[in-house]
Short mmCIF file of C-alpha atoms in Angstrom, two decimals:
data_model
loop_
_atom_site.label_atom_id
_atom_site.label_comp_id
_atom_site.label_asym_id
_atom_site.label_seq_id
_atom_site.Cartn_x
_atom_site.Cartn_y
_atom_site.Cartn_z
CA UNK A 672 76.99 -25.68 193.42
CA UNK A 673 74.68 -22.98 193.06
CA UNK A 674 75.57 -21.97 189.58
CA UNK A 675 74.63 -25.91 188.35
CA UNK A 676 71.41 -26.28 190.67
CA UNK A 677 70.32 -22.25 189.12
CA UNK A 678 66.81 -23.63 187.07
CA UNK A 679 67.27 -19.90 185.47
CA UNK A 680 67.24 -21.30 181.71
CA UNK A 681 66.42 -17.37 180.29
CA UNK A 682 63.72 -15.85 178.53
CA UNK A 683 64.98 -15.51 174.98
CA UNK A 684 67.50 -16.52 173.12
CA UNK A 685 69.99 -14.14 173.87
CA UNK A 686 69.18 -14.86 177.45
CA UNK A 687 70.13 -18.16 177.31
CA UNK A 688 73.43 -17.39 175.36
CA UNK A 689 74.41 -15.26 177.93
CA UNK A 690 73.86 -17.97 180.96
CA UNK A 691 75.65 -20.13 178.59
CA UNK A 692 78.80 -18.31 178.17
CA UNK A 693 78.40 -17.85 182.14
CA UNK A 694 78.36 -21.58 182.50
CA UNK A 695 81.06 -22.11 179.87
CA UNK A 696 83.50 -19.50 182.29
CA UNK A 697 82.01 -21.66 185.18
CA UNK A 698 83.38 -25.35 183.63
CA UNK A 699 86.87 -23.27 182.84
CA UNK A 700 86.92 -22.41 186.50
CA UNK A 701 85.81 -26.15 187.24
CA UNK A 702 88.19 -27.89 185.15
CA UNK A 703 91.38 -25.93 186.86
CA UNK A 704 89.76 -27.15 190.64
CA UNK A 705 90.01 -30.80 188.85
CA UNK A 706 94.02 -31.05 189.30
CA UNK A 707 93.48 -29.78 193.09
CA UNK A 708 91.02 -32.73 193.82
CA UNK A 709 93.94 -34.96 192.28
CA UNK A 710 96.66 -33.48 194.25
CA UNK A 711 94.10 -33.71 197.55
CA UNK A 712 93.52 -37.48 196.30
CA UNK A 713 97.46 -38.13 195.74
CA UNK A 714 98.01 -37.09 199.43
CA UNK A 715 95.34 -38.83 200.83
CA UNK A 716 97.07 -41.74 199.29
CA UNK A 717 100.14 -41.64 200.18
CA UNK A 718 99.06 -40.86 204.19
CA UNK A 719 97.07 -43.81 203.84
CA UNK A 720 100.51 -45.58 202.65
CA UNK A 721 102.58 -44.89 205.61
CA UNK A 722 99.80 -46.30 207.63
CA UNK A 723 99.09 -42.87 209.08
CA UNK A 724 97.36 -42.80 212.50
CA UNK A 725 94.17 -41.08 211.43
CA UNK A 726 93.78 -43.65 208.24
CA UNK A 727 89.76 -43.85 208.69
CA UNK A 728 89.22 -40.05 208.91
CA UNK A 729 91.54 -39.43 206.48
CA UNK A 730 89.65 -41.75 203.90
CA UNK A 731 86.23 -40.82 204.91
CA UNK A 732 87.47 -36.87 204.36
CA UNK A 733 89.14 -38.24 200.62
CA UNK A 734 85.68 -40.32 199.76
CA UNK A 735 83.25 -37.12 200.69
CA UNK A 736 85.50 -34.71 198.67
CA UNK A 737 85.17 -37.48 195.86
CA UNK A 738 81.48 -37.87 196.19
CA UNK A 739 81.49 -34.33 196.45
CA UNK A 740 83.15 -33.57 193.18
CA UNK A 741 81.33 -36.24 191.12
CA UNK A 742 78.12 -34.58 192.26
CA UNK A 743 79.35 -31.65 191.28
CA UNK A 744 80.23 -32.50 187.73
CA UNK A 745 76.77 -34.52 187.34
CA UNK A 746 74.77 -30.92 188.42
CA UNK A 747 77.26 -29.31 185.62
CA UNK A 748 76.39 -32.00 182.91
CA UNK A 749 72.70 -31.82 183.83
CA UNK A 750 72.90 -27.75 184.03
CA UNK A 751 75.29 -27.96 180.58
CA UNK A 752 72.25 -30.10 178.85
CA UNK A 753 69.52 -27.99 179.98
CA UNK A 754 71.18 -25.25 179.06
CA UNK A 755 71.58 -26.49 175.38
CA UNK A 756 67.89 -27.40 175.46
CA UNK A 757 66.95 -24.37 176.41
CA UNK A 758 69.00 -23.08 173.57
CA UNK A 759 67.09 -25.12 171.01
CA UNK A 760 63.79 -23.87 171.86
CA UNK A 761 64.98 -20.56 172.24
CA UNK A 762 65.97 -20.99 168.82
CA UNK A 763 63.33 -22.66 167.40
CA UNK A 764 61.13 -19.45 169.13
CA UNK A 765 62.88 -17.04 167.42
CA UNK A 766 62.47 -18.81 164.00
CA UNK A 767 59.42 -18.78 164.30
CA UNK A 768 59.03 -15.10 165.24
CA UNK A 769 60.96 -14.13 162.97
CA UNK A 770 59.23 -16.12 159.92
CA UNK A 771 55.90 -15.38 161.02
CA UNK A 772 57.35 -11.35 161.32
CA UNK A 773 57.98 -11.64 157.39
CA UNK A 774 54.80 -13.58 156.37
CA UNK A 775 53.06 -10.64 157.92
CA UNK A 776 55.04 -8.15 156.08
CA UNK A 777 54.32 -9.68 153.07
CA UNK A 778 50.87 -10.26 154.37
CA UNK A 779 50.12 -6.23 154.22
CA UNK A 780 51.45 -6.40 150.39
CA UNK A 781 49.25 -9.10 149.43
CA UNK A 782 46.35 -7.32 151.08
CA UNK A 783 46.54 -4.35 149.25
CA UNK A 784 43.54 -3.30 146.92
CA UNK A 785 45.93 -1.84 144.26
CA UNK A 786 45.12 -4.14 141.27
CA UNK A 787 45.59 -1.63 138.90
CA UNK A 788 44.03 1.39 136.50
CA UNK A 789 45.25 0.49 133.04
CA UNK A 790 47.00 -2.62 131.10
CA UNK A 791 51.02 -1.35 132.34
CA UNK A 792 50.39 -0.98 135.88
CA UNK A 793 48.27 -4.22 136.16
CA UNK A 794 51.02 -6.14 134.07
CA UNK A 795 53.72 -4.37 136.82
CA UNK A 796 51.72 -5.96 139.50
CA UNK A 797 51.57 -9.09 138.26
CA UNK A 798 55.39 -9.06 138.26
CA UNK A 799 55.66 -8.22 141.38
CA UNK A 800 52.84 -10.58 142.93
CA UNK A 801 54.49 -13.55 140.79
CA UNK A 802 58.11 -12.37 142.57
CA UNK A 803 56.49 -13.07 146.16
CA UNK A 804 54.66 -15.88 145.39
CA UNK A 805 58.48 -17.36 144.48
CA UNK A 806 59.61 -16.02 147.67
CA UNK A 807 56.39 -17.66 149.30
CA UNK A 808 57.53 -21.26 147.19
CA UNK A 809 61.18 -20.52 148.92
CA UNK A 810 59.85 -20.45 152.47
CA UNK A 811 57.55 -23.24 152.12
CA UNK A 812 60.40 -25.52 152.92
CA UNK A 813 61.25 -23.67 155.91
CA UNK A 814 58.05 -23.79 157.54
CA UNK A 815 58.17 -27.43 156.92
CA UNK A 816 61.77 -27.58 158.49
CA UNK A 817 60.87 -25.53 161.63
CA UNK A 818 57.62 -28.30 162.06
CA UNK A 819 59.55 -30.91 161.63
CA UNK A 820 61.48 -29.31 164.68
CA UNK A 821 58.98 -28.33 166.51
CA UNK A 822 57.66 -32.44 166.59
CA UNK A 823 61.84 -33.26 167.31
CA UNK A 824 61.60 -30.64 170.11
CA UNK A 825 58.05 -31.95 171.70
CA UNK A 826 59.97 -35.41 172.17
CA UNK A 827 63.50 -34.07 173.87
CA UNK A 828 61.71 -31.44 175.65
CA UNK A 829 58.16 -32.67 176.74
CA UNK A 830 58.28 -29.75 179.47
CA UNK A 831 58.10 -27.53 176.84
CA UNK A 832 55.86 -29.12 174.70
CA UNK A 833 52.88 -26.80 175.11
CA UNK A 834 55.00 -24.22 174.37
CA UNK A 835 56.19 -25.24 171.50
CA UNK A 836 53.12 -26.66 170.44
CA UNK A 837 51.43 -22.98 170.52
CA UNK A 838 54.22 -21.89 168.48
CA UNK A 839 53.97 -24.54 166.07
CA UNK A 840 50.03 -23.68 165.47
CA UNK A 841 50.52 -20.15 165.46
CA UNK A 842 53.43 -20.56 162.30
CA UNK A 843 50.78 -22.46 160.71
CA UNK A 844 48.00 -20.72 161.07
CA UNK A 845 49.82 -17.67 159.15
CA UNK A 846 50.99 -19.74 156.76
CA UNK A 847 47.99 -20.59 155.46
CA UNK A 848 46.38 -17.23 155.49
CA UNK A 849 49.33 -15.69 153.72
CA UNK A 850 49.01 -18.43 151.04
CA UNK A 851 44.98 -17.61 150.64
CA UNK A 852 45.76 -13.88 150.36
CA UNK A 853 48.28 -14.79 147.61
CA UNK A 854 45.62 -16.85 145.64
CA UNK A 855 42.85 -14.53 146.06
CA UNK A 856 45.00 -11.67 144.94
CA UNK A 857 46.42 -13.68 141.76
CA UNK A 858 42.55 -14.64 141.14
CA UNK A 859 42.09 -10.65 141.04
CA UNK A 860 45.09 -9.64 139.43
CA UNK A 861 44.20 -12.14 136.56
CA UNK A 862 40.44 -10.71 136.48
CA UNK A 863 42.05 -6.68 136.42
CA UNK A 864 44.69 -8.42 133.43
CA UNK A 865 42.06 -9.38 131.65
CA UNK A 866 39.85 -6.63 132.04
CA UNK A 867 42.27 -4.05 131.26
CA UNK A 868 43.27 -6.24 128.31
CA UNK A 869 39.92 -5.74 127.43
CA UNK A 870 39.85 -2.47 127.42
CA UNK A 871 42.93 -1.91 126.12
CA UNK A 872 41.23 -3.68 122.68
CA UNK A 873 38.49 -1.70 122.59
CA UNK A 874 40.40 1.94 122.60
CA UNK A 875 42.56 0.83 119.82
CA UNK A 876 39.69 -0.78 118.13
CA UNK A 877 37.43 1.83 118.65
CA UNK A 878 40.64 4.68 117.70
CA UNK A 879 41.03 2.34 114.79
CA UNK A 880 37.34 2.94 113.41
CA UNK A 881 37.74 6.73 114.10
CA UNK A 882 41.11 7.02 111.91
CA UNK A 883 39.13 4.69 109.34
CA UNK A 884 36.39 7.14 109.29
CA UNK A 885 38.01 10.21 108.37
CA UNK A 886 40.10 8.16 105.82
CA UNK A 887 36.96 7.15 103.90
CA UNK A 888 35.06 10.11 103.96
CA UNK A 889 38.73 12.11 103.43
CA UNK A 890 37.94 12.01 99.79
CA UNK A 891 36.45 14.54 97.49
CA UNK A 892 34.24 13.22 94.23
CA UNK A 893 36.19 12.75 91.42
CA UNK A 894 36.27 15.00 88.04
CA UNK A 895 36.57 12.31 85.64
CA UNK A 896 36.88 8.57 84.54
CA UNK A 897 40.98 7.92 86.01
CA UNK A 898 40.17 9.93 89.08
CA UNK A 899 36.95 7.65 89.62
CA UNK A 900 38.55 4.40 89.09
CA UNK A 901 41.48 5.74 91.69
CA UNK A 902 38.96 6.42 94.19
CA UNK A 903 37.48 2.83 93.76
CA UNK A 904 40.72 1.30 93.88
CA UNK A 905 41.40 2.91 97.10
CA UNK A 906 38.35 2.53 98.58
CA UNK A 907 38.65 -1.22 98.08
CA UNK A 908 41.67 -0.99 99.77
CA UNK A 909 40.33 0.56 102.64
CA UNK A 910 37.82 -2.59 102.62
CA UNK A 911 41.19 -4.92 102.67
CA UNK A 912 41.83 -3.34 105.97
CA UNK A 913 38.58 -3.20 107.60
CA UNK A 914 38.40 -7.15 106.45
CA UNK A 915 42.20 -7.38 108.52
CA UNK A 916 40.45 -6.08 111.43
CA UNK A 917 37.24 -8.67 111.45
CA UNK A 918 39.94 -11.11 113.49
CA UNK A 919 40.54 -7.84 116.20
CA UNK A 920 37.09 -7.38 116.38
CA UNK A 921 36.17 -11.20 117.12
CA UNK A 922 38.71 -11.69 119.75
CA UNK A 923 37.84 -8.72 121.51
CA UNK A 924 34.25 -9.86 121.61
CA UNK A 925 35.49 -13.36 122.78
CA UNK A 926 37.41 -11.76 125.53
CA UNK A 927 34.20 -10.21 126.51
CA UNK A 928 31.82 -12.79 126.41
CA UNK A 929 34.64 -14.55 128.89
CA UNK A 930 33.90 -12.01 131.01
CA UNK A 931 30.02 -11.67 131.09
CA UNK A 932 30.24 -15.52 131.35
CA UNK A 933 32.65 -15.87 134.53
CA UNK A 934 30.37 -12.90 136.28
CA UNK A 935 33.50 -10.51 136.02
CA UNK A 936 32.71 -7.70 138.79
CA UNK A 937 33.24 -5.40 135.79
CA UNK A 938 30.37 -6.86 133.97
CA UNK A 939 28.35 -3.87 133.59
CA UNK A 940 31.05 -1.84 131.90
CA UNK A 941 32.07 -4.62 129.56
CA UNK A 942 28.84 -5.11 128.50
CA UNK A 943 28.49 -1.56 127.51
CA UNK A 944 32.06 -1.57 125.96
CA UNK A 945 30.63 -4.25 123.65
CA UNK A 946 27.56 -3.10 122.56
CA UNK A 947 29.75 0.46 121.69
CA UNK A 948 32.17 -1.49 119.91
CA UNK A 949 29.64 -3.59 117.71
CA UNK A 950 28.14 -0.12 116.87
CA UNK A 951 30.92 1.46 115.77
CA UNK A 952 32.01 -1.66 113.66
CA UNK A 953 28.57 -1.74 111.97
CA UNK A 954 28.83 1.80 111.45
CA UNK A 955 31.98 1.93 109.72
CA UNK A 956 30.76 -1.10 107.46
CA UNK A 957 27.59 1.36 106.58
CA UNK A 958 29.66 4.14 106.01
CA UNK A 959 32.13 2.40 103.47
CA UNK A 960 28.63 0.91 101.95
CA UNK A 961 27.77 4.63 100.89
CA UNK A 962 30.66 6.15 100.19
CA UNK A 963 31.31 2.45 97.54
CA UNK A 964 28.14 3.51 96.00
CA UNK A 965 28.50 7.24 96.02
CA UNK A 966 31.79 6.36 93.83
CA UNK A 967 30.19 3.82 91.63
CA UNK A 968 27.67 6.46 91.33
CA UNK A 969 30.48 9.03 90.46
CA UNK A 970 32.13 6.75 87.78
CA UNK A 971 28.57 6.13 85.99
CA UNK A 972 28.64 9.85 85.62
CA UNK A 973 32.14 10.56 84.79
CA UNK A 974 31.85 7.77 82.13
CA UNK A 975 28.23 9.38 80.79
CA UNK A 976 30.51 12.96 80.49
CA UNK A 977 32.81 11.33 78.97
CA UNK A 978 30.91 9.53 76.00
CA UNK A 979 28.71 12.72 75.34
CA UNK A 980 32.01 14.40 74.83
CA UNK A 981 33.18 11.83 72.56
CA UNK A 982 29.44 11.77 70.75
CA UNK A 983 29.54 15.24 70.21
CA UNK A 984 32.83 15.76 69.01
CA UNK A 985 31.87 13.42 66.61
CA UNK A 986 28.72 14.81 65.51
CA UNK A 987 30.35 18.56 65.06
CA UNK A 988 32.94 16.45 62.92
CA UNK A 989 30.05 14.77 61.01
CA UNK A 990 28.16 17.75 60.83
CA UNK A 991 30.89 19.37 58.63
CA UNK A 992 30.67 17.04 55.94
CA UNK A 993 27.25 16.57 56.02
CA UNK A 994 26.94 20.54 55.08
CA UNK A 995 29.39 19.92 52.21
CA UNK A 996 27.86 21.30 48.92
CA UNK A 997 29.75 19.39 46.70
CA UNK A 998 27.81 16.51 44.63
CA UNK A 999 30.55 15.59 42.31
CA UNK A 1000 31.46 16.28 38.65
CA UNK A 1001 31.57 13.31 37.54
CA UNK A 1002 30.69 10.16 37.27
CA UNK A 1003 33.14 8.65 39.48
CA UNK A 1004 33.34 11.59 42.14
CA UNK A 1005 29.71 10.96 42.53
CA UNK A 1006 30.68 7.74 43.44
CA UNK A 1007 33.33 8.24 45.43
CA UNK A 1008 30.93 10.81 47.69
CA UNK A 1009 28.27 7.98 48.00
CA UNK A 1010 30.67 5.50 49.10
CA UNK A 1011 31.69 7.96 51.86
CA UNK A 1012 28.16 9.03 52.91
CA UNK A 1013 27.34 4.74 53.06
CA UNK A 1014 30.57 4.97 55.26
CA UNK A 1015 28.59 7.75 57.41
CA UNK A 1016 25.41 6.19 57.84
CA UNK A 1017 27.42 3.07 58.72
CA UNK A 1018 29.28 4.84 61.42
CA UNK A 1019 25.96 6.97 62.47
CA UNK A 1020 24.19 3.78 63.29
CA UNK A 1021 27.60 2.84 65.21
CA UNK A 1022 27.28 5.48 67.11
CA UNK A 1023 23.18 6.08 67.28
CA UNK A 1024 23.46 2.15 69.32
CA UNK A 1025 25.64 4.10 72.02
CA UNK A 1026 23.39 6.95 72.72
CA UNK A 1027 20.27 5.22 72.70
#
């Protein structure tokens, strides 16, 4: 009787267990005594049938082992469902502790103020904030599930409903400040993404403009007409690229305008990343300017050599005839040589219209 009147109900979980297997060895122990209570019963009985002398003692002895015994197994059925009780809110306790143990753990990763120093190590972080926030989606169910037990348990144990109330408030009360640190960090994570995305832009862009640089100014004047009109064909080229760019250049802007606009804690730096990048776009738009006129320039020249070559290898061709002594010997060679000196003057004002 001592074992079932014991209120020892254990401190944790494996506590209880342990009474509980106790008890379970105890109702073994109790359910071999029930056959002796039969057999005492049986004899009582059969005394009582053959009318023996002490018939009153006998049954008040058989009735107090029989009250005795049902009391018995009442304290074990009352010890057996306090026992399971305890159990459950055992149980329920170390759910909790143990849930509230991992949203802490996770709690230290989401308050880390690693959000990254370049585009691959913020993207990596992302990743890996976007894993726990599933594992945060996964658990959400199970908080719900342990306070959905922890109202069950208030009702079937109201001696323990402080208790478990505490518990309850203390689950949720992590709960929600692991789900603020995950927002806040996504919120930051998303402002380093973009930032770094930003930034990633402008060093191509501003790599881009460097490369185009040296390509333009890369080539030497040309020597005559063919080499002129190549270097104006591929300096138009270099145009069709800078035009491919304009798009590059506009979205990168956007993205920092976005910035400035949401009051980006980098705001400073992104301002002077734009006002660098708007620079070096209006200087590479100068430079091609020049260098487009410099060759227009160059081909003006290279087509002047080139028509006072062909004037005076035309004159020094002229000027041979012209020093001719012959005037003809007749009638019709001296009109032979005035039809060709007409032809000359003809082709002398030709060519007089293209100096002048």
């Amino acid at each position: 009787e001592a074992i079932v009147t014991s209120e020892e109900l254990g401190q944790d979980l494996e506590h209880v267990e342990v009474l509980q297997k106790k008890f379970e060895e105890f109702q073994t122990d109790l359910a071999a005594h029930e056959e002796r209570v039969n057999e005492v019963n049986q004899f009582a009985g059969k005394l009582i049938q053959e009318l023996h002398p002490e018939e009153e003692l006998i049954k008040s002895k058989q009735d107090e082992v029989n009250a005795s015994w049902q009391r018995l197994k009442g304290l074990a059925l009352q010890r057996q469902g306090k026992l399971f009780g305890a159990a459950e809110v055992q149980r329920f306790n170390r759910d909790v502790d143990e849930t509230i143990s991992w949203i802490k753990e996770k709690g230290q990763l989401m308050a880390s103020d690693d959000f990254g120093r370049d585009l691959a190590s913020v993207q990596a972080l992302l990743r890996k904030h976007e894993g726990l926030e599933r594992d945060l989606a996964a658990l959400e169910d199970k908080v719900k599930a342990l306070c959905a037990e922890a109202d069950r348990l208030q009702q079937s144990h109201p001696i323990n409903a402080s208790q478990i109330q505490v518990k309850r408030e203390e689950l949720i009360a992590n709960w929600e400040q692991i789900r603020t640190l995950a927002a806040e960090r996504h919120a930051r994570l998303n402002d380093s993404y973009r930032l770094q995305r930003f930034l990633a832009d402008f060093r191509d862009l501003t790599s881009w403009v460097t490369e185009m640089k040296a390509l333009i100014n890369a080539d030497e004047l040309a020597n005559d007409v063919a080499g002129a009109e190549a270097l104006l064909d591929r300096h138009q080229e270099h145009k069709g690229e800078i035009d491919a760019h304009e798009d590059s250049f506009k979205s990168a802007d956007e993205s920092g305008q976005a910035l400035l606009a949401a009051g980006h804690y980098a705001s400073d730096e992104v301002k002077e990343k734009l006002t660098i990048l708007s620079g070096e776009r209006s200087a590479l738009l100068e430079l091609w300017e020049l260098r487009r006129q410099q060759y227009e320039q160059c081909m003006d020249l290279q087509l002047f050599y080139r028509d006072t070559e062909q004037v005076d290898n035309w004159m020094s061709k002229q000027e041979a005839f012209l020093l001719n002594e012959d005037l003809g010997d007749s009638l019709d060679s001296v009109e032979a040589l005035l039809k060709k000196h007409e032809d000359f003057e003809k082709s002398l004002s030709a060519q007089e219209e293209k100096i002048t």
